[in-house]
Amino acid sequence: MNALLVLLAAALLACGAVPEAHAAKKVKAAFVLLESVNDHGWTEAHHEGIQHLKKTLGDQVEVSYTENIVSPTDAERVMRDYARKGYDIVFGTTFGYMDVMAKLSLEFPGTKWDHCSGYKTTANMGNYFGRIEQGEYLAGYMSGLMGFKNVGTVATQPIPEPIRGINAFTRGLQKGLKEAGVTFDENKVNTVVWLKSWRDAQGETTLAETLAGRGHDLIRQMADTPDSAKAACAMNVPAIGYGMDVTRFGAGCSLVSTVWNWGPYYVKAVKAVADGSWKPGEYWAGFEDDIVRLSPFHASVPADVQKKVLAELEKMKAGKDESFLGPILGQDGKELYPAGSRVPDKDLLTKRFLVKGVSGSIPD
Amino acid sequence: MWADLVFLGQIAVKSSVAVALAALGELVAERSGVLNLGVEGMMLMGALAGFAAALTTGDPWLGLGAAALVGAALAGLHAFFAVALRANQVLAGLALTILGAGLSSFLGRSLAGQSGPRFRPLHLPWLSDIPVAGEIFFTQSAPAYLLYGLAPLLWYWLFRTGSGLRVRACGQGAASADAAGVNVARTRALCTVLGGALAGLGGAYLSLSYTPGWATGMTGGQGWIAVAMVVFAAWRPLGAVAGAMLFGLFQALQFWFQATGQELVPAWLLRMLPYLLTIAVLAVVQGSPSLRRRAGAPADLGRPFAREG
């Protein structure tokens, strides 16, 4: 019912795709967005990337976007419209558009297609994503150094993307706890409860309150709204934000947020279109490309902790990402990846496993 | 054990106030014979108006007032189409939901992300100290107490007063009510408007208490659950409130079991249960006319009334 409603609303809004600039001989870039540009999360982060693109390239680029496109069928209509209008490149910003974009890329070979968070490519369709789990690893490391050892996670959909975040956070948390010399329950430092939704303000609130009420000392999440963090704050339990700096949206108790920064990628892609060097690639980068960031720390995060976390961040920028460096143990303690080996990207993108220290299971 | 029960109860109540208020409103409208599927839209506009008014005035109570007014105004629109113009109520209601969703998203742009005043849990002397029940029901915020007052009041009005009887008569047999001298159109319009005011309050509960602040589409389908709740409760006010809280409990339990690692009832079942129950009730009520009558379904629900037939 709700989906139907969103669909109807989307159809209404879609009628007024927003044209933003006019001049001749420039790259025409179109963005198709999942939610509204002020959703306080996923889509707002993309919208800020779009703003960055416009500011950086000025009159070299003409940008349009359509928001609230939830269903792939809707996306197909909107994207086909952009392709027909002669847009040079169309960005689709949610997993669900993947098949539609792959299809349209064959239908419109002259248009360039770039898809966020998927795994398909064609002769003129690439994909891009950021390693937000690097940020989660650092947020976990920070939490461990501060002695949080009974974290509650508001988990969204049981697919590889949030699972990577859960695993990275848990590994960072354990590293921090060990460095801080805190004793902890090796099998249960991070309790995961699934919301089975990307965006459900009421459910997130109920879930975060349940976790806080059960005595979890820190609430982290990867949902598309800041409501888990807000609910935690209301119960005087600190939180970790995701997607955007949640302190901007009333979650003042958040210790740090992992933040998407799509702007530089959009600039790079549009520039490549302008000079003819654009190729359909599989882009997946992290701190080294500034596509993910950490928000400023909360005042209660001790200075030496901040220093250690930022030092680790510098290492990641230099390409030394240890978040998925073996040995990696599964929940049952069995070694999944031996010492010194790194979990291959293919496994990270497709496999569903939880590391030791996570309490909870992966539902189907 | 008791502490867990209290905690679950608190969350169940807390997460169901908005649905309960909106369901009460829809119930009044439906009892008078008007089906209003615009609850979700009215709740969204109520949430926005409530937050905006509270933010400007600094007083969440004024927010509640504004939300009720805006909800009532939108319901007035529905009454105009459904009662005065005798349009198809399903279509008019759906249009209202779409209007409310789009308009609130558009008007709320500048308010998204701002923090304003909110209702906090309010400790009531004596009542809050009753073990278990008091701890569950009387550690809530002010709008919840408003709900506790409204539900029995509405029940009394609908089932124990002359004007309540006239409302039910408009829903049960509009022609007979008309013959008995009841102004069907006016009664229906007023009940629809009252229903809208309550839906507005429900929305404002979200933006001023449960998930404070304004976010596009923040009701997330609660309006539809409220519509279902009216059927589920067989058009009885106290049933609607109890049903809303039961649904809230299902959700709280679903997370609770996952968090404790002991899934006595699987999460997927708890997630499905509200909808399964609603479908079951709907099937029973629709399938058997005598049960439907006994359940209290207004016979003239959704039928526009015109004297000349």
Coordinates of N, CA and C in Angstrom, one line a residue, chain A residues 96-270:
Chain A
G96 N 18.1 -0.8 -7.4 CA 16.9 -1.4 -8.1 C 16.9 -1.0 -9.6
Y97 N 17.6 0.1 -10.0 CA 17.6 0.5 -11.4 C 18.5 -0.3 -12.3
M98 N 19.2 -1.2 -11.7 CA 20.3 -1.9 -12.5 C 19.8 -2.5 -13.8
D99 N 18.8 -3.4 -13.7 CA 18.4 -4.1 -14.9 C 17.8 -3.2 -16.0
V100 N 17.1 -2.2 -15.5 CA 16.4 -1.2 -16.4 C 17.5 -0.5 -17.1
M101 N 18.6 -0.1 -16.4 CA 19.6 0.7 -17.0 C 20.4 -0.2 -18.0
A102 N 20.6 -1.4 -17.7 CA 21.3 -2.3 -18.6 C 20.6 -2.4 -19.9
K103 N 19.2 -2.5 -19.8 CA 18.4 -2.7 -20.9 C 18.4 -1.4 -21.8
L104 N 18.3 -0.2 -21.1 CA 18.2 1.0 -21.8 C 19.6 1.3 -22.5
S105 N 20.7 0.9 -21.9 CA 22.0 1.2 -22.4 C 22.1 0.5 -23.8
L106 N 21.4 -0.6 -24.0 CA 21.5 -1.3 -25.3 C 20.6 -0.5 -26.3
E107 N 19.5 0.0 -25.8 CA 18.5 0.7 -26.6 C 19.1 2.1 -27.0
F108 N 19.8 2.7 -26.2 CA 20.4 4.0 -26.4 C 21.9 4.0 -26.4
P109 N 22.6 3.4 -27.4 CA 24.0 3.2 -27.3 C 24.8 4.6 -27.3
G110 N 24.1 5.6 -27.8 CA 24.8 6.9 -27.8 C 24.8 7.6 -26.4
T111 N 24.0 7.1 -25.5 CA 24.0 7.7 -24.2 C 24.9 6.9 -23.3
K112 N 25.5 7.6 -22.3 CA 26.3 7.0 -21.3 C 25.5 6.7 -20.1
W113 N 25.7 5.6 -19.5 CA 24.9 5.2 -18.3 C 25.8 4.9 -17.2
D114 N 25.5 5.4 -16.0 CA 26.3 5.1 -14.8 C 25.4 4.7 -13.7
H115 N 25.7 3.6 -13.1 CA 24.8 3.0 -12.1 C 25.4 2.9 -10.7
C116 N 24.8 3.4 -9.7 CA 25.3 3.4 -8.4 C 24.9 2.1 -7.6
S117 N 25.9 1.4 -7.1 CA 25.7 0.3 -6.1 C 25.3 -1.0 -6.7
G118 N 25.5 -1.2 -8.0 CA 25.1 -2.5 -8.7 C 26.4 -3.2 -9.1
Y119 N 26.2 -4.2 -9.9 CA 27.3 -5.0 -10.4 C 27.3 -5.3 -11.9
K120 N 26.3 -4.7 -12.7 CA 26.3 -5.0 -14.1 C 26.9 -3.8 -14.9
T121 N 27.6 -4.2 -16.0 CA 28.1 -3.2 -16.9 C 27.7 -3.6 -18.3
T122 N 27.7 -2.7 -19.2 CA 27.5 -3.0 -20.7 C 28.5 -2.1 -21.4
A123 N 28.5 -2.2 -22.7 CA 29.4 -1.4 -23.5 C 29.4 0.1 -23.2
N124 N 28.2 0.6 -22.8 CA 28.1 2.0 -22.5 C 27.4 2.2 -21.1
M125 N 27.6 1.3 -20.2 CA 27.1 1.5 -18.9 C 28.1 1.0 -17.9
G126 N 28.5 1.9 -17.0 CA 29.4 1.6 -15.9 C 28.7 1.6 -14.6
N127 N 29.4 1.2 -13.5 CA 28.9 1.4 -12.2 C 29.8 2.0 -11.2
Y128 N 29.3 2.5 -10.1 CA 30.2 3.2 -9.2 C 29.6 3.0 -7.8
F129 N 30.5 3.0 -6.8 CA 30.1 2.9 -5.4 C 31.2 3.3 -4.5
G130 N 30.9 3.5 -3.3 CA 32.0 3.9 -2.3 C 32.1 2.9 -1.2
R131 N 33.3 2.8 -0.7 CA 33.5 1.9 0.4 C 33.2 2.5 1.7
I132 N 31.9 2.7 2.0 CA 31.5 3.3 3.2 C 31.9 2.5 4.4
E133 N 32.2 1.1 4.2 CA 32.6 0.3 5.3 C 33.9 0.7 5.8
Q134 N 34.7 1.4 5.0 CA 36.0 1.9 5.6 C 35.7 2.9 6.8
G135 N 34.6 3.7 6.5 CA 34.2 4.6 7.5 C 33.6 3.9 8.7
E136 N 32.9 2.8 8.4 CA 32.3 2.0 9.5 C 33.4 1.4 10.4
Y137 N 34.5 1.0 9.7 CA 35.6 0.4 10.4 C 36.2 1.4 11.4
L138 N 36.4 2.6 10.9 CA 36.9 3.7 11.7 C 36.0 4.1 12.9
A139 N 34.7 4.1 12.6 CA 33.7 4.4 13.6 C 33.8 3.4 14.7
G140 N 33.9 2.1 14.2 CA 34.0 1.0 15.2 C 35.3 1.1 16.0
Y141 N 36.4 1.4 15.3 CA 37.6 1.6 16.0 C 37.5 2.7 17.1
M142 N 36.9 3.8 16.7 CA 36.7 4.9 17.7 C 35.9 4.4 18.9
S143 N 34.8 3.7 18.6 CA 33.9 3.2 19.7 C 34.7 2.3 20.6
G144 N 35.5 1.4 20.0 CA 36.3 0.5 20.8 C 37.2 1.2 21.7
L145 N 37.9 2.1 21.1 CA 38.9 2.9 21.9 C 38.2 3.6 23.1
M146 N 36.9 4.0 22.9 CA 36.2 4.6 24.0 C 35.6 3.6 24.9
G147 N 35.7 2.3 24.6 CA 35.3 1.3 25.6 C 33.8 0.9 25.4
F148 N 33.2 1.2 24.3 CA 31.9 0.6 24.1 C 32.0 -0.8 23.7
K149 N 31.3 -1.7 24.4 CA 31.5 -3.1 24.1 C 30.2 -3.9 24.0
N150 N 29.1 -3.2 23.9 CA 27.8 -3.8 23.8 C 27.0 -3.0 22.8
V151 N 27.4 -2.9 21.6 CA 26.8 -2.0 20.6 C 25.5 -2.7 20.0
G152 N 24.5 -1.9 19.7 CA 23.3 -2.4 19.1 C 23.2 -1.8 17.7
T153 N 23.0 -2.7 16.7 CA 23.0 -2.2 15.3 C 21.5 -2.3 14.8
V154 N 21.1 -1.1 14.3 CA 19.8 -1.1 13.5 C 20.1 -1.4 12.1
A155 N 20.0 -2.7 11.7 CA 20.4 -3.2 10.4 C 19.2 -3.1 9.5
T156 N 19.4 -2.8 8.2 CA 18.4 -2.6 7.2 C 18.0 -3.9 6.5
Q157 N 18.5 -4.0 5.2 CA 18.2 -5.2 4.4 C 19.3 -6.1 4.5
P158 N 19.1 -7.4 4.6 CA 20.1 -8.4 4.8 C 20.9 -8.7 3.5
I159 N 21.4 -7.7 2.8 CA 22.2 -7.9 1.6 C 23.6 -7.5 1.8
P160 N 24.5 -7.8 0.9 CA 26.0 -7.6 1.2 C 26.3 -6.2 1.7
E161 N 25.7 -5.2 1.1 CA 26.1 -3.8 1.5 C 26.1 -3.5 3.0
P162 N 24.9 -3.6 3.6 CA 25.0 -3.4 5.1 C 25.7 -4.4 5.9
I163 N 25.8 -5.6 5.3 CA 26.6 -6.7 6.0 C 28.0 -6.3 6.0
R164 N 28.6 -5.7 4.9 CA 30.0 -5.3 5.0 C 30.2 -4.2 6.1
G165 N 29.2 -3.3 6.2 CA 29.3 -2.3 7.2 C 29.3 -2.9 8.6
I166 N 28.4 -3.9 8.8 CA 28.4 -4.5 10.1 C 29.7 -5.2 10.5
N167 N 30.2 -5.9 9.5 CA 31.5 -6.7 9.7 C 32.6 -5.7 9.9
A168 N 32.7 -4.7 9.1 CA 33.8 -3.7 9.2 C 33.7 -3.0 10.6
F169 N 32.5 -2.6 11.0 CA 32.4 -1.9 12.2 C 32.8 -2.8 13.4
T170 N 32.4 -4.1 13.3 CA 32.7 -5.0 14.4 C 34.2 -5.2 14.5
R171 N 34.8 -5.4 13.3 CA 36.3 -5.6 13.4 C 37.0 -4.4 13.9
G172 N 36.6 -3.2 13.5 CA 37.2 -2.0 14.1 C 36.9 -1.9 15.6
L173 N 35.7 -2.2 16.0 CA 35.4 -2.2 17.4 C 36.3 -3.1 18.2
Q174 N 36.5 -4.3 17.7 CA 37.4 -5.2 18.5 C 38.8 -4.7 18.5
K175 N 39.3 -4.2 17.4 CA 40.6 -3.6 17.4 C 40.8 -2.5 18.4
G176 N 39.8 -1.6 18.5 CA 39.8 -0.6 19.4 C 39.8 -1.1 20.9
L177 N 38.9 -2.0 21.1 CA 38.7 -2.6 22.5 C 40.0 -3.2 22.9
K178 N 40.7 -3.9 22.0 CA 41.9 -4.6 22.4 C 43.0 -3.5 22.7
E179 N 43.1 -2.5 21.8 CA 44.1 -1.4 22.1 C 43.8 -0.7 23.4
A180 N 42.6 -0.6 23.7 CA 42.2 0.2 24.9 C 42.3 -0.7 26.2
G181 N 42.6 -2.0 25.9 CA 42.7 -2.9 27.0 C 41.4 -3.2 27.8
V182 N 40.3 -3.1 27.1 CA 39.0 -3.4 27.7 C 38.7 -4.9 27.5
T183 N 38.2 -5.5 28.5 CA 37.8 -6.9 28.4 C 36.4 -6.9 27.8
F184 N 36.1 -7.8 26.9 CA 34.8 -7.8 26.3 C 34.4 -9.3 25.9
D185 N 33.1 -9.5 25.7 CA 32.6 -10.8 25.3 C 32.9 -11.0 23.8
E186 N 33.8 -11.9 23.5 CA 34.3 -12.1 22.1 C 33.2 -12.4 21.1
N187 N 32.1 -13.0 21.6 CA 31.1 -13.4 20.7 C 29.9 -12.4 20.6
K188 N 30.0 -11.3 21.3 CA 28.9 -10.4 21.3 C 29.3 -9.0 21.7
V189 N 29.9 -8.3 20.7 CA 30.2 -6.9 20.9 C 29.2 -6.1 20.1
N190 N 28.6 -6.7 19.2 CA 27.7 -5.9 18.3 C 26.5 -6.7 18.0
T191 N 25.3 -6.3 18.5 CA 24.1 -7.1 18.3 C 23.3 -6.5 17.2
V192 N 23.0 -7.4 16.2 CA 22.3 -6.9 15.0 C 20.9 -7.3 15.0
V193 N 20.0 -6.3 14.7 CA 18.6 -6.5 14.6 C 18.1 -6.0 13.3
W194 N 17.4 -6.8 12.5 CA 17.1 -6.4 11.1 C 15.7 -5.7 11.1
L195 N 15.7 -4.6 10.3 CA 14.5 -3.8 10.1 C 13.8 -4.3 8.9
K196 N 14.5 -4.8 7.9 CA 14.0 -5.3 6.7 C 13.4 -4.1 5.9
S197 N 14.0 -3.0 5.9 CA 13.6 -1.8 5.2 C 14.8 -0.9 5.1
W198 N 14.8 0.0 4.1 CA 15.9 1.0 4.0 C 15.5 2.2 4.8
R199 N 14.2 2.4 4.9 CA 13.7 3.6 5.3 C 12.4 3.4 6.0
D200 N 12.3 3.6 7.3 CA 11.1 3.3 8.1 C 11.3 4.0 9.4
A201 N 11.0 5.3 9.4 CA 11.2 6.1 10.6 C 10.7 5.5 11.9
Q202 N 9.4 5.1 11.8 CA 8.8 4.5 13.0 C 9.5 3.2 13.4
G203 N 9.7 2.3 12.5 CA 10.4 1.1 12.8 C 11.8 1.3 13.3
E204 N 12.5 2.3 12.7 CA 13.9 2.6 13.2 C 13.8 3.1 14.7
T205 N 12.8 3.9 14.9 CA 12.7 4.5 16.3 C 12.4 3.4 17.3
T206 N 11.4 2.5 16.9 CA 11.1 1.4 17.8 C 12.3 0.5 18.1
L207 N 13.0 0.2 17.0 CA 14.1 -0.7 17.1 C 15.2 -0.1 17.9
A208 N 15.5 1.2 17.6 CA 16.6 1.8 18.4 C 16.2 1.9 19.9
E209 N 15.0 2.2 20.2 CA 14.6 2.3 21.6 C 14.6 0.9 22.2
T210 N 14.3 -0.1 21.5 CA 14.4 -1.5 22.0 C 15.8 -1.8 22.4
L211 N 16.8 -1.5 21.5 CA 18.2 -1.7 21.7 C 18.7 -0.9 22.9
A212 N 18.4 0.4 22.9 CA 18.8 1.2 24.0 C 18.2 0.7 25.3
G213 N 16.9 0.4 25.3 CA 16.3 -0.1 26.5 C 16.8 -1.4 27.0
R214 N 17.4 -2.2 26.1 CA 18.0 -3.4 26.6 C 19.4 -3.3 27.0
G215 N 19.9 -2.1 27.1 CA 21.2 -1.8 27.7 C 22.3 -1.8 26.8
H216 N 22.1 -1.7 25.5 CA 23.2 -1.6 24.5 C 23.7 -0.1 24.7
D217 N 25.1 0.0 24.7 CA 25.7 1.2 25.1 C 25.9 2.2 24.0
L218 N 25.7 1.7 22.8 CA 25.9 2.6 21.6 C 25.0 2.1 20.5
I219 N 24.4 3.0 19.7 CA 23.5 2.5 18.7 C 24.1 2.9 17.3
R220 N 24.3 2.0 16.4 CA 24.7 2.3 15.1 C 23.7 1.8 14.1
Q221 N 23.8 2.4 12.9 CA 22.7 2.0 11.9 C 23.3 2.3 10.5
M222 N 22.6 1.7 9.5 CA 22.9 2.1 8.1 C 21.6 2.4 7.3
A223 N 20.6 2.8 8.0 CA 19.3 3.1 7.4 C 19.4 4.5 6.8
D224 N 18.4 4.8 5.9 CA 18.4 6.1 5.2 C 17.8 7.2 5.9
T225 N 17.5 7.1 7.2 CA 17.0 8.3 7.9 C 17.9 8.4 9.2
P226 N 17.9 9.6 9.8 CA 18.6 9.7 11.1 C 17.8 9.3 12.3
D227 N 16.7 8.6 12.1 CA 15.8 8.4 13.2 C 16.3 7.5 14.3
S228 N 17.1 6.5 13.9 CA 17.6 5.6 14.9 C 18.5 6.4 15.9
A229 N 19.4 7.3 15.3 CA 20.2 8.1 16.1 C 19.4 9.1 17.0
K230 N 18.4 9.6 16.4 CA 17.5 10.6 17.2 C 16.9 9.8 18.3
A231 N 16.4 8.6 18.1 CA 15.8 7.9 19.2 C 16.8 7.5 20.3
A232 N 18.0 7.2 19.8 CA 19.0 6.9 20.8 C 19.3 8.1 21.7
C233 N 19.4 9.2 21.0 CA 19.7 10.5 21.8 C 18.7 10.7 22.8
A234 N 17.4 10.5 22.4 CA 16.3 10.8 23.3 C 16.4 9.9 24.5
M235 N 17.0 8.8 24.4 CA 17.2 7.9 25.5 C 18.6 8.0 26.2
N236 N 19.3 9.0 25.8 CA 20.6 9.3 26.4 C 21.6 8.2 26.1
V237 N 21.5 7.6 24.9 CA 22.5 6.6 24.5 C 23.2 7.2 23.3
P238 N 24.5 7.2 23.2 CA 25.2 7.8 22.1 C 24.9 6.9 20.8
A239 N 25.2 7.6 19.6 CA 24.9 6.9 18.4 C 26.0 7.1 17.4
I240 N 26.0 6.3 16.3 CA 26.9 6.5 15.2 C 26.0 6.8 14.0
G241 N 26.2 7.9 13.3 CA 25.3 8.2 12.1 C 25.9 7.6 10.9
Y242 N 25.0 7.6 9.9 CA 25.3 7.0 8.6 C 24.8 7.8 7.4
G243 N 25.6 7.9 6.4 CA 25.2 8.6 5.2 C 25.4 10.1 5.1
M244 N 24.9 10.7 6.1 CA 25.2 12.2 6.3 C 25.5 12.4 7.8
D245 N 26.0 13.6 8.0 CA 26.3 14.0 9.4 C 25.0 14.1 10.2
V246 N 24.6 13.2 11.0 CA 23.2 13.2 11.5 C 23.1 14.3 12.6
T247 N 24.2 14.9 13.0 CA 24.0 16.0 14.0 C 23.3 17.2 13.3
R248 N 23.3 17.2 12.0 CA 22.6 18.3 11.3 C 21.1 18.1 11.4
F249 N 20.6 16.9 11.7 CA 19.2 16.6 11.7 C 18.7 16.3 13.1
G250 N 19.4 16.9 14.1 CA 18.8 16.8 15.5 C 19.3 15.6 16.3
A251 N 20.3 14.9 15.8 CA 20.9 13.8 16.6 C 22.2 14.2 17.2
G252 N 22.1 15.1 18.1 CA 23.3 15.8 18.7 C 24.2 14.8 19.5
C253 N 23.7 13.7 19.8 CA 24.5 12.8 20.6 C 25.4 11.9 19.8
S254 N 25.3 12.1 18.5 CA 26.1 11.2 17.6 C 27.6 11.5 17.8
L255 N 28.3 10.4 18.0 CA 29.8 10.6 18.2 C 30.5 10.9 16.9
V256 N 30.1 10.2 15.9 CA 30.6 10.5 14.5 C 29.7 9.9 13.5
S257 N 29.7 10.4 12.3 CA 28.9 9.8 11.2 C 29.8 9.4 10.1
T258 N 29.5 8.4 9.4 CA 30.1 8.1 8.1 C 29.3 8.8 7.1
V259 N 30.0 9.4 6.2 CA 29.4 10.4 5.3 C 29.7 10.1 3.8
W260 N 28.7 10.1 3.0 CA 28.9 9.9 1.5 C 29.3 11.3 0.9
N261 N 30.3 11.2 0.0 CA 30.7 12.4 -0.6 C 30.8 12.2 -2.1
W262 N 29.7 12.2 -2.8 CA 29.7 11.8 -4.2 C 30.2 12.9 -5.2
G263 N 30.3 14.1 -4.7 CA 30.7 15.2 -5.6 C 31.9 15.0 -6.5
P264 N 33.0 14.6 -5.9 CA 34.3 14.4 -6.7 C 34.1 13.4 -7.8
Y265 N 33.3 12.3 -7.5 CA 33.1 11.3 -8.6 C 32.3 11.9 -9.7
Y266 N 31.3 12.6 -9.4 CA 30.4 13.2 -10.4 C 31.2 14.1 -11.3
V267 N 32.1 14.9 -10.7 CA 32.9 15.9 -11.4 C 33.8 15.1 -12.4
K268 N 34.4 14.0 -11.8 CA 35.3 13.2 -12.6 C 34.6 12.6 -13.8
A269 N 33.4 12.0 -13.6 CA 32.7 11.4 -14.6 C 32.3 12.3 -15.7
V270 N 31.8 13.5 -15.3 CA 31.3 14.5 -16.3 C 32.4 15.0 -17.1

